CSV table of C-alpha atoms in Angstrom, one decimal:
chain,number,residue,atom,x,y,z
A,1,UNK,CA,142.9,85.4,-18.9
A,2,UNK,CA,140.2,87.8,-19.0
A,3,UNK,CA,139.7,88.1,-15.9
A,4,UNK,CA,143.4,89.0,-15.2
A,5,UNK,CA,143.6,91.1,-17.8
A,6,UNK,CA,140.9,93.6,-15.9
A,7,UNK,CA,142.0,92.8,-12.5
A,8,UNK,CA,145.6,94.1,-13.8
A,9,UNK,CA,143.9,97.2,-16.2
A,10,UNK,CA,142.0,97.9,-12.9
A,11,UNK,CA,144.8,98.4,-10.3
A,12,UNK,CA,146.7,100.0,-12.7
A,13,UNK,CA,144.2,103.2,-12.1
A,14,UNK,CA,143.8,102.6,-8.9
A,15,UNK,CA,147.3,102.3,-7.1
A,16,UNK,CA,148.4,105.6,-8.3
A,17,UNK,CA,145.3,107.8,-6.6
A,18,UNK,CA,145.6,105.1,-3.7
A,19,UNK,CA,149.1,106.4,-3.3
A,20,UNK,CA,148.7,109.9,-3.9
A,21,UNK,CA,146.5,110.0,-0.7
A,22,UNK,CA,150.0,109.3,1.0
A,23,UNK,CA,152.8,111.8,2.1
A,24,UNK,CA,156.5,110.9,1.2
A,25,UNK,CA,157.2,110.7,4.5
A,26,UNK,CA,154.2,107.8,5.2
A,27,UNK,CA,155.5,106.1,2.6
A,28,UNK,CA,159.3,106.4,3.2
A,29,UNK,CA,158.4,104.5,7.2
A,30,UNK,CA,160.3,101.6,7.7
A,31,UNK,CA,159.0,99.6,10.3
A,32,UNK,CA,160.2,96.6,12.5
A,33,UNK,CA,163.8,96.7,9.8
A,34,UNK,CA,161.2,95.7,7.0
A,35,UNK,CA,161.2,97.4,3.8
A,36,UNK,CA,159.0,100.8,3.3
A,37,UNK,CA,156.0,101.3,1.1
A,38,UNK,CA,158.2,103.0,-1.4
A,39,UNK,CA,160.5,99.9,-1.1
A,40,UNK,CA,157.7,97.6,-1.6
A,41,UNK,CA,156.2,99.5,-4.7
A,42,UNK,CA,160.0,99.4,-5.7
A,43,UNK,CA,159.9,95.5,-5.1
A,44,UNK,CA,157.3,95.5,-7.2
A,45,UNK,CA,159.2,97.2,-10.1
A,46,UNK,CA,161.5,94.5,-10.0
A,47,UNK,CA,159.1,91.6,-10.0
A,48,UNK,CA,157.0,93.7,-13.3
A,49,UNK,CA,160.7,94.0,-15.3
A,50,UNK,CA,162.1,90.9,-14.2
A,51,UNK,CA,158.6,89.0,-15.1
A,52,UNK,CA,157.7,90.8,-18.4
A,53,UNK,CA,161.2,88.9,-20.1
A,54,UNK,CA,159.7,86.1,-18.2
A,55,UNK,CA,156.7,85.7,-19.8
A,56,UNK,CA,158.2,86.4,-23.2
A,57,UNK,CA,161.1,84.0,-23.0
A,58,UNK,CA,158.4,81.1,-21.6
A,59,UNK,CA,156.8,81.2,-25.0
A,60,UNK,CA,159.3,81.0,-27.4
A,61,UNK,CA,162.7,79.2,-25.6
A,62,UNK,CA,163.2,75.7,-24.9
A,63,UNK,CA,160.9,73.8,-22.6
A,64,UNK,CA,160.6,73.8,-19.5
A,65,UNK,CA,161.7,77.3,-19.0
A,66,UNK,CA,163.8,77.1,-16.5
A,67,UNK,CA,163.0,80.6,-14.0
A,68,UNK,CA,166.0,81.6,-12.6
A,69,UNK,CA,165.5,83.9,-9.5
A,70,UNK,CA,166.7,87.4,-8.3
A,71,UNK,CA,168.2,88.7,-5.1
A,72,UNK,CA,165.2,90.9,-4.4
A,73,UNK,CA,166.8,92.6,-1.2
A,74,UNK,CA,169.9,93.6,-3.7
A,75,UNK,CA,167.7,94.5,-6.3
A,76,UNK,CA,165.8,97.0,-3.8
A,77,UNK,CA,168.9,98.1,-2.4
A,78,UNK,CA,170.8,98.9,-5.5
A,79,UNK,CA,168.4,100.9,-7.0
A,80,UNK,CA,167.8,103.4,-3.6
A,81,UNK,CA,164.1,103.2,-4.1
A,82,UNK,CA,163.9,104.1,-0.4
A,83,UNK,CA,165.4,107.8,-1.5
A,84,UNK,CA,163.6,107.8,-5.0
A,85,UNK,CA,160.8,110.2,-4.9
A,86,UNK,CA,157.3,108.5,-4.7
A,87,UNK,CA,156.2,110.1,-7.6
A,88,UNK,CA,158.6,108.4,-9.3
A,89,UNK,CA,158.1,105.1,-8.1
A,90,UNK,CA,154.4,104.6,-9.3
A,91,UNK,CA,155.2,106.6,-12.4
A,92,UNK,CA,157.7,103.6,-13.1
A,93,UNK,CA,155.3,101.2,-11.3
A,94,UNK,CA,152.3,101.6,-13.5
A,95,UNK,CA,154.6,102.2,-16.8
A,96,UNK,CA,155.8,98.4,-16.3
A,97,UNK,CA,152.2,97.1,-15.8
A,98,UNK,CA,150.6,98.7,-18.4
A,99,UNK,CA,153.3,96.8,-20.4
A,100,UNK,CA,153.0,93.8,-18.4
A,101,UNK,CA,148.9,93.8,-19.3
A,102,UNK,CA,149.9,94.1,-23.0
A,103,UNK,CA,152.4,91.4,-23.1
A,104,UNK,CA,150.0,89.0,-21.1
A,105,UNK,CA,147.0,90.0,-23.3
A,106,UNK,CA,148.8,89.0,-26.5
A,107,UNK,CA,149.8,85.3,-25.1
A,108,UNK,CA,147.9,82.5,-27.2
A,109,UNK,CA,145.8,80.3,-25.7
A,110,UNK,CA,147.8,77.1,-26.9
A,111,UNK,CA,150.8,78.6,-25.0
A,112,UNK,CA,149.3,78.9,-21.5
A,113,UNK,CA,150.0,75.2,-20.9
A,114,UNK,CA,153.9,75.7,-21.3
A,115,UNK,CA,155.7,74.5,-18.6
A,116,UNK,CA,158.5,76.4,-16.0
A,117,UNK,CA,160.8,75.0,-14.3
A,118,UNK,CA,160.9,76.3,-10.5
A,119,UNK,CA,163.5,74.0,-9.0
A,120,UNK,CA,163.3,71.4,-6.4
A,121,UNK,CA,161.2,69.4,-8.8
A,122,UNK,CA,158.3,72.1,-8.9
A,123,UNK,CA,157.0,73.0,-11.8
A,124,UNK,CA,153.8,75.3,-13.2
A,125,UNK,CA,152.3,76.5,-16.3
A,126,UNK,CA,152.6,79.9,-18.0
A,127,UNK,CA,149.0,80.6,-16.7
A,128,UNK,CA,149.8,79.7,-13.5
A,129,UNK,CA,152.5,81.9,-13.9
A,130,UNK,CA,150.5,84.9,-14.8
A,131,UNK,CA,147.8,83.9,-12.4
A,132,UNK,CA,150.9,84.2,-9.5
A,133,UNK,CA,152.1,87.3,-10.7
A,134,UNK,CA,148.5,89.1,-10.0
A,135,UNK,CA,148.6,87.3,-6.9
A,136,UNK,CA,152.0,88.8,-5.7
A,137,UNK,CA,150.9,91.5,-7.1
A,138,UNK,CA,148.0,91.9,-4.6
A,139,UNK,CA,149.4,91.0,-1.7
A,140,UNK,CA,152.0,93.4,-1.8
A,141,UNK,CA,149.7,96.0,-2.3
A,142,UNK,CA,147.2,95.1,0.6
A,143,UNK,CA,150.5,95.2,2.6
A,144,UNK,CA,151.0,98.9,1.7
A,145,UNK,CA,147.8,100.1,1.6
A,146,UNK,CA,146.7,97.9,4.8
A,147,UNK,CA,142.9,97.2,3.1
A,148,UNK,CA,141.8,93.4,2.2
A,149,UNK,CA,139.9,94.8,-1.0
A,150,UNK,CA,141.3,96.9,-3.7
């Protein structure tokens, strides 16, 4: 968990410099009907507030915890983080992470073997859980920023 733990304390001041090297307007392109890079750091808004009850509820409600997912192109949508100005967006983008690291800092070992639910008879543990999140994490973020390495 360490290791997550500074991976997620280090793109958490990163991204926002990263993205301040950015005009609104590069970061408001849409390309090919895909979501912008505003939409995508939006996206990722969702998947921090949506994942922070997550990994809270995992620990302490019946097991498995069943994960029930989220429209994530409604979520984007409704919330207009295509006209939200960017400033905004990472502002609320590293606010959720910095609580995200804090919540996934404080999980006990012994919990990290609790079991979701996925559906369609898949299954993983809290770890892998907070092992995924970095992981979608990072991928969305190579996306917008167009670099392997962060």
């Amino acid at each position: 968990m360490r290791d997550i733990n500074e991976r997620l304390n280090y793109l958490i001041q990163t991204v926002p410099a990263k993205a301040g090297q950015y005009s609104e307007q590069e970061f408001s392109a849409r390309k090919d009907g895909g979501w912008s890079k505003k939409e995508i750091m939006g996206h990722l808004c969702d998947s921090a507030s949506n994942n922070c009850h997550r990994l809270i509820r995992i620990q302490f409600e019946k097991q498995p915890f069943v994960i029930v997912p989220y429209d994530q192109n409604n979520w984007v949508l409704m919330q207009d983080y295509h006209g939200m100005p960017l400033d905004e967006i990472i502002s609320l983008w590293t606010v959720l992470n910095k609580h995200i690291l804090r919540v996934i800092s404080k999980i006990p070992d012994e919990k990290l073997g609790y079991v979701c639910d996925l559906g369609d008879n898949k299954s993983c543990t809290l770890l892998e859980w907070v092992q995924d999140y970095l992981g979608h994490l990072e991928h969305h973020l190579k996306q917008i920023f167009g670099i392997s390495e962060l």
